[in-house]
mmCIF file of C-alpha atoms and ligand atoms in Angstrom:
data_model
loop_
_atom_site.group_PDB
_atom_site.id
_atom_site.type_symbol
_atom_site.label_atom_id
_atom_site.label_comp_id
_atom_site.label_asym_id
_atom_site.label_seq_id
_atom_site.Cartn_x
_atom_site.Cartn_y
_atom_site.Cartn_z
ATOM 1 C CA MET A 1 -4.594 23.485 -6.743
ATOM 2 C CA SER A 2 -6.955 21.832 -4.530
ATOM 3 C CA LEU A 3 -5.681 18.806 -2.644
ATOM 4 C CA ALA A 4 -9.174 17.603 -1.640
ATOM 5 C CA LYS A 5 -9.904 14.058 -1.940
ATOM 6 C CA GLN A 6 -6.467 13.478 -2.888
ATOM 7 C CA VAL A 7 -5.109 10.318 -1.181
ATOM 8 C CA ALA A 8 -1.902 11.615 0.675
ATOM 9 C CA VAL A 9 0.714 9.339 2.272
ATOM 10 C CA ILE A 10 3.459 10.735 4.598
ATOM 11 C CA THR A 11 6.268 8.897 5.976
ATOM 12 C CA GLY A 12 7.726 10.010 9.301
ATOM 13 C CA ALA A 13 4.446 11.496 10.356
ATOM 14 C CA SER A 14 4.600 10.289 14.182
ATOM 15 C CA SER A 15 6.475 13.411 15.054
ATOM 16 C CA GLY A 16 7.664 17.013 14.064
ATOM 17 C CA ILE A 17 7.053 18.029 10.489
ATOM 18 C CA GLY A 18 5.383 14.722 9.353
ATOM 19 C CA TYR A 19 2.885 14.919 12.266
ATOM 20 C CA GLU A 20 1.770 18.592 11.465
ATOM 21 C CA LEU A 21 1.759 17.920 7.606
ATOM 22 C CA ALA A 22 -0.487 15.149 8.190
ATOM 23 C CA LYS A 23 -2.965 17.233 9.908
ATOM 24 C CA SER A 24 -2.705 20.144 7.532
ATOM 25 C CA LEU A 25 -3.471 17.928 4.584
ATOM 26 C CA ALA A 26 -6.427 16.375 6.246
ATOM 27 C CA ARG A 27 -7.713 19.904 6.969
ATOM 28 C CA ARG A 28 -7.490 20.494 3.317
ATOM 29 C CA GLY A 29 -9.737 17.278 2.630
ATOM 30 C CA CYS A 30 -7.003 14.740 1.873
ATOM 31 C CA PRO A 31 -7.504 11.303 3.236
ATOM 32 C CA VAL A 32 -3.990 10.598 4.924
ATOM 33 C CA GLY A 33 -2.033 7.611 5.449
ATOM 34 C CA VAL A 34 0.654 8.046 8.016
ATOM 35 C CA LEU A 35 3.705 5.815 8.310
ATOM 36 C CA ALA A 36 6.482 5.584 10.952
ATOM 37 C CA ARG A 37 7.840 3.211 13.334
ATOM 38 C CA ARG A 38 6.054 4.521 16.546
ATOM 39 C CA GLN A 39 2.543 3.164 16.370
ATOM 40 C CA ASP A 40 1.494 4.908 19.548
ATOM 41 C CA ARG A 41 2.209 8.213 17.941
ATOM 42 C CA LEU A 42 0.502 7.271 14.810
ATOM 43 C CA GLU A 43 -2.513 6.109 16.578
ATOM 44 C CA ALA A 44 -2.698 9.304 18.379
ATOM 45 C CA LEU A 45 -2.417 11.441 15.084
ATOM 46 C CA VAL A 46 -5.134 9.135 13.498
ATOM 47 C CA GLY A 47 -7.339 10.093 16.401
ATOM 48 C CA GLU A 48 -6.747 13.629 16.216
ATOM 49 C CA ILE A 49 -7.728 13.558 12.360
ATOM 50 C CA GLU A 50 -10.693 11.589 12.745
ATOM 51 C CA ALA A 51 -11.849 13.884 15.900
ATOM 52 C CA ALA A 52 -11.635 16.961 13.380
ATOM 53 C CA GLY A 53 -13.907 15.117 11.109
ATOM 54 C CA GLY A 54 -10.885 13.809 8.768
ATOM 55 C CA ARG A 55 -10.149 10.460 7.319
ATOM 56 C CA ALA A 56 -6.578 8.722 8.138
ATOM 57 C CA ALA A 57 -5.141 5.367 8.098
ATOM 58 C CA LEU A 58 -1.784 4.040 9.636
ATOM 59 C CA ALA A 59 0.885 1.708 8.936
ATOM 60 C CA VAL A 60 4.083 0.927 10.886
ATOM 61 C CA ALA A 61 7.360 0.488 8.936
ATOM 62 C CA ASP A 62 11.037 1.260 9.349
ATOM 63 C CA VAL A 63 11.677 3.119 5.902
ATOM 64 C CA ALA A 64 15.349 1.614 5.976
ATOM 65 C CA ASP A 65 13.787 -1.647 5.202
ATOM 66 C CA ARG A 66 12.664 -2.071 1.675
ATOM 67 C CA THR A 67 10.327 -5.126 2.368
ATOM 68 C CA GLN A 68 8.608 -3.297 5.519
ATOM 69 C CA THR A 69 8.101 -0.085 3.441
ATOM 70 C CA GLY A 70 6.630 -1.893 0.669
ATOM 71 C CA ALA A 71 4.153 -3.759 2.800
ATOM 72 C CA ALA A 72 3.178 -0.844 4.711
ATOM 73 C CA PHE A 73 2.237 0.970 1.720
ATOM 74 C CA ARG A 74 0.336 -1.870 0.420
ATOM 75 C CA SER A 75 -1.566 -1.854 3.642
ATOM 76 C CA LEU A 76 -2.347 1.989 3.355
ATOM 77 C CA ARG A 77 -3.379 1.649 -0.257
ATOM 78 C CA ASP A 78 -5.878 -1.194 0.705
ATOM 79 C CA GLN A 79 -7.186 0.943 3.521
ATOM 80 C CA LEU A 80 -7.705 4.469 1.378
ATOM 81 C CA GLY A 81 -7.257 3.489 -2.324
ATOM 82 C CA PRO A 82 -4.422 4.686 -4.661
ATOM 83 C CA VAL A 83 -1.943 7.052 -3.417
ATOM 84 C CA ASP A 84 -2.250 10.521 -5.369
ATOM 85 C CA LEU A 85 0.440 12.243 -3.172
ATOM 86 C CA LEU A 86 3.546 10.918 -1.449
ATOM 87 C CA VAL A 87 5.457 12.881 1.020
ATOM 88 C CA ALA A 88 8.666 11.172 1.914
ATOM 89 C CA ASN A 89 9.536 12.690 5.153
ATOM 90 C CA SER A 90 11.108 10.328 7.554
ATOM 91 C CA GLY A 91 14.741 11.528 8.403
ATOM 92 C CA VAL A 92 17.326 11.445 11.089
ATOM 93 C CA GLY A 93 19.870 13.752 11.804
ATOM 94 C CA ILE A 94 23.218 12.911 13.730
ATOM 95 C CA PRO A 95 26.389 14.631 13.783
ATOM 96 C CA THR A 96 29.229 12.842 11.779
ATOM 97 C CA LEU A 97 32.136 12.472 14.327
ATOM 98 C CA LEU A 98 35.790 11.791 13.840
ATOM 99 C CA GLU A 99 37.087 10.214 16.990
ATOM 100 C CA PRO A 100 35.803 7.694 16.917
ATOM 101 C CA MET A 101 34.062 7.574 13.620
ATOM 102 C CA ASN A 102 30.366 7.007 14.128
ATOM 103 C CA VAL A 103 29.988 4.785 10.808
ATOM 104 C CA ASP A 104 26.714 3.097 12.154
ATOM 105 C CA ASP A 105 25.128 6.537 12.383
ATOM 106 C CA VAL A 106 26.400 7.506 9.061
ATOM 107 C CA GLU A 107 24.626 4.297 7.639
ATOM 108 C CA GLN A 108 21.456 5.134 9.321
ATOM 109 C CA MET A 109 21.151 8.565 7.874
ATOM 110 C CA PHE A 110 21.680 7.277 4.179
ATOM 111 C CA LYS A 111 19.549 4.512 4.693
ATOM 112 C CA VAL A 112 16.554 6.468 6.413
ATOM 113 C CA ASN A 113 17.149 9.984 4.577
ATOM 114 C CA THR A 114 18.150 8.747 1.238
ATOM 115 C CA LEU A 115 17.171 5.119 0.667
ATOM 116 C CA GLY A 116 14.048 5.532 2.673
ATOM 117 C CA VAL A 117 12.856 8.131 -0.081
ATOM 118 C CA VAL A 118 13.806 5.548 -2.861
ATOM 119 C CA TYR A 119 11.750 2.741 -1.362
ATOM 120 C CA ALA A 120 8.715 4.891 -0.776
ATOM 121 C CA MET A 121 8.868 6.022 -4.371
ATOM 122 C CA GLU A 122 9.164 2.565 -5.474
ATOM 123 C CA ALA A 123 5.961 1.703 -3.343
ATOM 124 C CA VAL A 124 3.964 4.289 -5.177
ATOM 125 C CA LEU A 125 5.423 5.148 -8.615
ATOM 126 C CA PRO A 126 4.458 1.994 -10.641
ATOM 127 C CA GLU A 127 0.752 2.529 -10.056
ATOM 128 C CA MET A 128 1.021 6.323 -10.578
ATOM 129 C CA LEU A 129 2.698 5.493 -13.961
ATOM 130 C CA GLU A 130 0.148 3.272 -14.899
ATOM 131 C CA ARG A 131 -2.738 5.898 -13.963
ATOM 132 C CA GLY A 132 -0.744 8.530 -15.816
ATOM 133 C CA ARG A 133 -1.109 11.003 -12.840
ATOM 134 C CA GLY A 134 0.543 11.671 -9.322
ATOM 135 C CA HIS A 135 2.824 13.587 -7.096
ATOM 136 C CA VAL A 136 5.645 12.723 -5.342
ATOM 137 C CA ALA A 137 7.529 14.891 -2.684
ATOM 138 C CA ALA A 138 10.540 14.422 -0.434
ATOM 139 C CA ILE A 139 11.440 16.472 2.516
ATOM 140 C CA SER A 140 15.246 17.303 2.005
ATOM 141 C CA SER A 141 16.844 20.281 3.714
ATOM 142 C CA LEU A 142 18.702 23.393 3.082
ATOM 143 C CA ALA A 143 21.614 21.587 4.434
ATOM 144 C CA ALA A 144 21.608 19.844 1.025
ATOM 145 C CA PHE A 145 23.290 23.018 -0.691
ATOM 146 C CA LEU A 146 26.044 23.838 2.040
ATOM 147 C CA ALA A 147 28.650 21.534 3.101
ATOM 148 C CA MET A 148 29.173 21.993 6.925
ATOM 149 C CA PRO A 149 32.046 20.624 8.969
ATOM 150 C CA GLY A 150 30.815 17.688 11.231
ATOM 151 C CA GLU A 151 27.576 17.330 9.233
ATOM 152 C CA SER A 152 29.224 15.326 6.344
ATOM 153 C CA ALA A 153 26.513 12.322 6.347
ATOM 154 C CA TYR A 154 23.392 14.556 6.888
ATOM 155 C CA CYS A 155 24.288 17.183 4.154
ATOM 156 C CA ALA A 156 25.320 14.350 1.892
ATOM 157 C CA SER A 157 22.439 12.317 2.638
ATOM 158 C CA LYS A 158 20.019 15.434 1.750
ATOM 159 C CA ALA A 159 22.193 16.556 -1.229
ATOM 160 C CA ALA A 160 21.689 12.887 -2.714
ATOM 161 C CA VAL A 161 17.872 13.138 -2.177
ATOM 162 C CA ASN A 162 17.855 16.578 -4.066
ATOM 163 C CA THR A 163 19.738 15.071 -7.263
ATOM 164 C CA TYR A 164 17.604 12.042 -7.159
ATOM 165 C CA MET A 165 14.232 14.080 -7.000
ATOM 166 C CA GLU A 166 15.416 16.431 -9.535
ATOM 167 C CA CYS A 167 16.754 13.684 -11.937
ATOM 168 C CA LEU A 168 13.207 11.865 -11.331
ATOM 169 C CA ARG A 169 11.278 14.858 -12.133
ATOM 170 C CA MET A 170 12.861 15.139 -15.541
ATOM 171 C CA GLN A 171 12.348 11.473 -15.972
ATOM 172 C CA VAL A 172 8.449 11.410 -15.313
ATOM 173 C CA ARG A 173 7.383 15.021 -16.170
ATOM 174 C CA HIS A 174 5.931 13.881 -19.477
ATOM 175 C CA ARG A 175 3.964 10.983 -17.687
ATOM 176 C CA GLY A 176 1.535 13.167 -15.881
ATOM 177 C CA ILE A 177 3.715 12.888 -12.574
ATOM 178 C CA HIS A 178 4.861 16.058 -10.478
ATOM 179 C CA VAL A 179 7.730 16.124 -8.346
ATOM 180 C CA THR A 180 8.539 18.212 -5.531
ATOM 181 C CA THR A 181 11.581 18.751 -3.229
ATOM 182 C CA ILE A 182 11.165 20.698 -0.119
ATOM 183 C CA CYS A 183 14.043 22.171 1.707
ATOM 184 C CA PRO A 184 13.433 23.764 5.022
ATOM 185 C CA GLY A 185 15.491 25.749 7.328
ATOM 186 C CA PHE A 186 15.521 25.256 11.124
ATOM 187 C CA ILE A 187 12.081 23.880 12.050
ATOM 188 C CA GLU A 188 11.261 23.409 15.940
ATOM 189 C CA THR A 189 10.840 19.745 16.188
ATOM 190 C CA PRO A 190 12.375 16.820 18.513
ATOM 191 C CA MET A 191 15.257 16.693 15.646
ATOM 192 C CA THR A 192 16.364 20.229 16.681
ATOM 193 C CA ALA A 193 15.375 20.206 20.192
ATOM 194 C CA GLN A 194 18.855 19.129 21.440
ATOM 195 C CA ASN A 195 20.620 22.018 19.603
ATOM 196 C CA LYS A 196 22.350 24.078 21.983
ATOM 197 C CA PHE A 197 23.175 26.669 19.351
ATOM 198 C CA THR A 198 20.894 29.644 18.224
ATOM 199 C CA MET A 199 18.966 28.632 15.135
ATOM 200 C CA PRO A 200 18.489 31.553 12.937
ATOM 201 C CA TRP A 201 14.611 32.093 11.652
ATOM 202 C CA LEU A 202 13.526 28.832 13.780
ATOM 203 C CA MET A 203 9.789 28.334 12.591
ATOM 204 C CA LYS A 204 7.251 26.452 14.439
ATOM 205 C CA ALA A 205 6.372 22.751 12.864
ATOM 206 C CA ASP A 206 2.624 23.846 12.264
ATOM 207 C CA GLN A 207 3.729 26.738 10.297
ATOM 208 C CA ALA A 208 6.346 24.826 8.431
ATOM 209 C CA ALA A 209 3.373 22.258 7.763
ATOM 210 C CA GLU A 210 1.299 25.243 6.174
ATOM 211 C CA TYR A 211 4.331 26.390 3.993
ATOM 212 C CA ILE A 212 4.904 22.916 2.625
ATOM 213 C CA ALA A 213 1.103 22.403 1.972
ATOM 214 C CA TRP A 214 1.100 25.533 0.090
ATOM 215 C CA ALA A 215 4.031 24.467 -2.080
ATOM 216 C CA LEU A 216 2.361 21.037 -2.693
ATOM 217 C CA GLU A 217 -0.794 22.774 -3.750
ATOM 218 C CA ARG A 218 0.849 24.749 -6.181
ATOM 219 C CA LYS A 219 3.155 21.582 -7.362
ATOM 220 C CA LYS A 220 6.356 23.544 -6.791
ATOM 221 C CA THR A 221 9.389 21.666 -8.271
ATOM 222 C CA LEU A 222 11.854 23.148 -5.693
ATOM 223 C CA TYR A 223 10.590 24.871 -2.391
ATOM 224 C CA CYS A 224 13.191 26.446 -0.020
ATOM 225 C CA PHE A 225 11.927 28.135 3.091
ATOM 226 C CA PRO A 226 11.955 30.413 5.159
ATOM 227 C CA TRP A 227 13.277 32.746 2.452
ATOM 228 C CA GLN A 228 15.790 34.600 5.026
ATOM 229 C CA MET A 229 17.535 31.048 5.702
ATOM 230 C CA SER A 230 17.627 30.069 2.144
ATOM 231 C CA LEU A 231 19.161 33.427 1.046
ATOM 232 C CA LEU A 232 21.697 33.038 3.767
ATOM 233 C CA ILE A 233 22.565 29.572 2.512
ATOM 234 C CA THR A 234 22.755 30.740 -1.092
ATOM 235 C CA VAL A 235 25.112 33.537 -0.030
ATOM 236 C CA ALA A 236 27.238 31.269 2.164
ATOM 237 C CA GLY A 237 27.629 29.203 -0.895
ATOM 238 C CA TRP A 238 29.389 31.929 -2.572
ATOM 239 C CA LEU A 239 31.717 32.530 0.127
ATOM 240 C CA PRO A 240 35.257 30.823 0.627
ATOM 241 C CA SER A 241 34.748 27.518 2.513
ATOM 242 C CA TRP A 242 37.003 28.821 5.458
ATOM 243 C CA PHE A 243 34.372 31.349 6.236
ATOM 244 C CA VAL A 244 31.758 28.690 6.459
ATOM 245 C CA GLU A 245 34.212 26.511 8.673
ATOM 246 C CA TRP A 246 34.563 29.628 10.995
ATOM 247 C CA ALA A 247 31.159 30.532 11.187
ATOM 248 C CA VAL A 248 29.795 27.111 12.407
ATOM 249 C CA ARG A 249 33.068 26.248 14.364
ATOM 250 C CA ASP A 250 31.127 25.535 17.517
ATOM 251 C CA LYS A 251 27.886 24.455 16.173
ATOM 252 C CA ALA A 252 28.725 21.310 13.800
ATOM 253 C CA GLY A 253 29.974 18.053 14.697
ATOM 254 C CA VAL A 254 28.996 18.157 18.287
ATOM 255 C CA ARG A 255 26.901 15.431 19.616
ATOM 256 C CA PRO A 256 24.082 16.969 21.991
ATOM 257 C CA GLU A 257 24.651 16.171 25.513
ATOM 258 C CA PRO A 258 22.159 13.527 26.716
HETATM 259 N N1 LIG B 1 13.610 20.163 11.896
HETATM 260 C C1 LIG B 1 14.430 20.752 11.075
HETATM 261 O O1 LIG B 1 15.049 21.906 11.341
HETATM 262 C C2 LIG B 1 14.572 20.279 9.864
HETATM 263 C C3 LIG B 1 15.159 21.056 8.841
HETATM 264 C C4 LIG B 1 15.233 20.675 7.450
HETATM 265 C C5 LIG B 1 14.754 19.242 7.209
HETATM 266 N N2 LIG B 1 14.262 18.557 8.023
HETATM 267 C C6 LIG B 1 13.657 17.102 7.635
HETATM 268 O O2 LIG B 1 12.362 16.963 7.864
HETATM 269 C C7 LIG B 1 12.072 15.633 8.049
HETATM 270 C C8 LIG B 1 11.328 15.249 9.378
HETATM 271 O O3 LIG B 1 12.218 15.913 10.435
HETATM 272 P P1 LIG B 1 11.816 16.476 11.758
HETATM 273 O O4 LIG B 1 12.271 17.703 12.080
HETATM 274 O O5 LIG B 1 10.173 16.432 11.843
HETATM 275 O O6 LIG B 1 12.132 15.377 12.637
HETATM 276 P P2 LIG B 1 11.458 14.397 13.861
HETATM 277 O O7 LIG B 1 10.403 15.331 14.664
HETATM 278 O O8 LIG B 1 12.671 13.927 14.723
HETATM 279 O O9 LIG B 1 10.593 13.416 13.144
HETATM 280 C C9 LIG B 1 11.244 12.444 12.128
HETATM 281 C C10 LIG B 1 10.322 11.639 11.789
HETATM 282 O O10 LIG B 1 11.067 10.596 10.964
HETATM 283 C C11 LIG B 1 10.629 9.172 11.327
HETATM 284 N N3 LIG B 1 11.721 8.092 11.267
HETATM 285 C C12 LIG B 1 12.995 8.394 11.677
HETATM 286 N N4 LIG B 1 13.510 7.179 11.355
HETATM 287 C C13 LIG B 1 12.594 6.340 10.743
HETATM 288 C C14 LIG B 1 12.671 5.184 10.148
HETATM 289 N N5 LIG B 1 13.891 4.274 10.300
HETATM 290 N N6 LIG B 1 11.697 4.624 9.579
HETATM 291 C C15 LIG B 1 10.524 5.217 9.530
HETATM 292 N N7 LIG B 1 10.302 6.481 10.037
HETATM 293 C C16 LIG B 1 11.538 7.016 10.491
HETATM 294 C C17 LIG B 1 10.264 9.344 12.809
HETATM 295 O O11 LIG B 1 9.358 8.395 13.341
HETATM 296 P P3 LIG B 1 9.612 7.052 13.970
HETATM 297 O O12 LIG B 1 10.724 7.466 15.003
HETATM 298 O O13 LIG B 1 8.221 6.960 15.050
HETATM 299 O O14 LIG B 1 9.804 5.973 13.105
HETATM 300 C C18 LIG B 1 9.582 10.640 12.791
HETATM 301 O O15 LIG B 1 8.237 10.643 12.650
HETATM 302 C C19 LIG B 1 13.524 15.043 8.120
HETATM 303 O O16 LIG B 1 13.564 14.450 6.850
HETATM 304 C C20 LIG B 1 14.380 15.988 8.354
HETATM 305 O O17 LIG B 1 15.800 15.673 7.848
HETATM 306 C C21 LIG B 1 14.141 19.096 9.313
#
């Protein structure tokens, strides 16, 4: 179960869950490769990890760009060695609006949340298959399980991640590769900072990172947390859709004020 000495790469490590997870994996003895677009944030993270006695390397890339993503992973591999654990975590959450329709935002969510996962997998899977071992994970969301008005693209992009990861898991399970899908509830990060509504069972990002690291150590296939929010989403899925519409009527599809 130990992750010590496993080379881990985390996308979207410049903030929130990814930032805390990088530190959490470094504390467990992983050399950590961190990737995102904001170099200054990655440099600060690498500094924190190294100051605590860990090993880290950074690469800058937009995960919506396949070429950039591939190059960034090659750079991290050169610096740290073959990747043992990938956590595809980069994500964006933007309401899906109607008047006017914000199709640019929708494209961005599918490019980052869904294709960003695929491009990261492309960067590590060939070598993992060659070596006959490895572990790939994606940070999806409990939103993958529940259709919510005004969140069409975010929910759909995460539902696509869940399906992609589950199919991949079946495809590689006899090749020595583990696949984990992580579905968090509300986590206190810049992504949720602008939400004006009450977020039930809101969890601190460092605590969420510890939960995720725990699930990675145990090579869980699907890990949903916190359990209270997971249960609520499961029950909501059994209820008529008008109930969900009513429950989130003043929360979903509202672009936060600047
Ligand atoms: N917070 C929650 O309540 C919650 C709940 C469920 C699931 N999640 C999921 O958890 C993941 C992390 O979210 P978070 O809450 O930690 O949000 P966050 O603090 O906003 O962090 C998002 C991370 O994704 C990176 N990112 C965004 N667009 C990118 C791009 N085009 N290329 C590369 N990296 C990009 C950002 O880095 P740069 O801007 O520097 O590129 C940042 O490091 C996301 O996949 C999110 O959907 C979050």
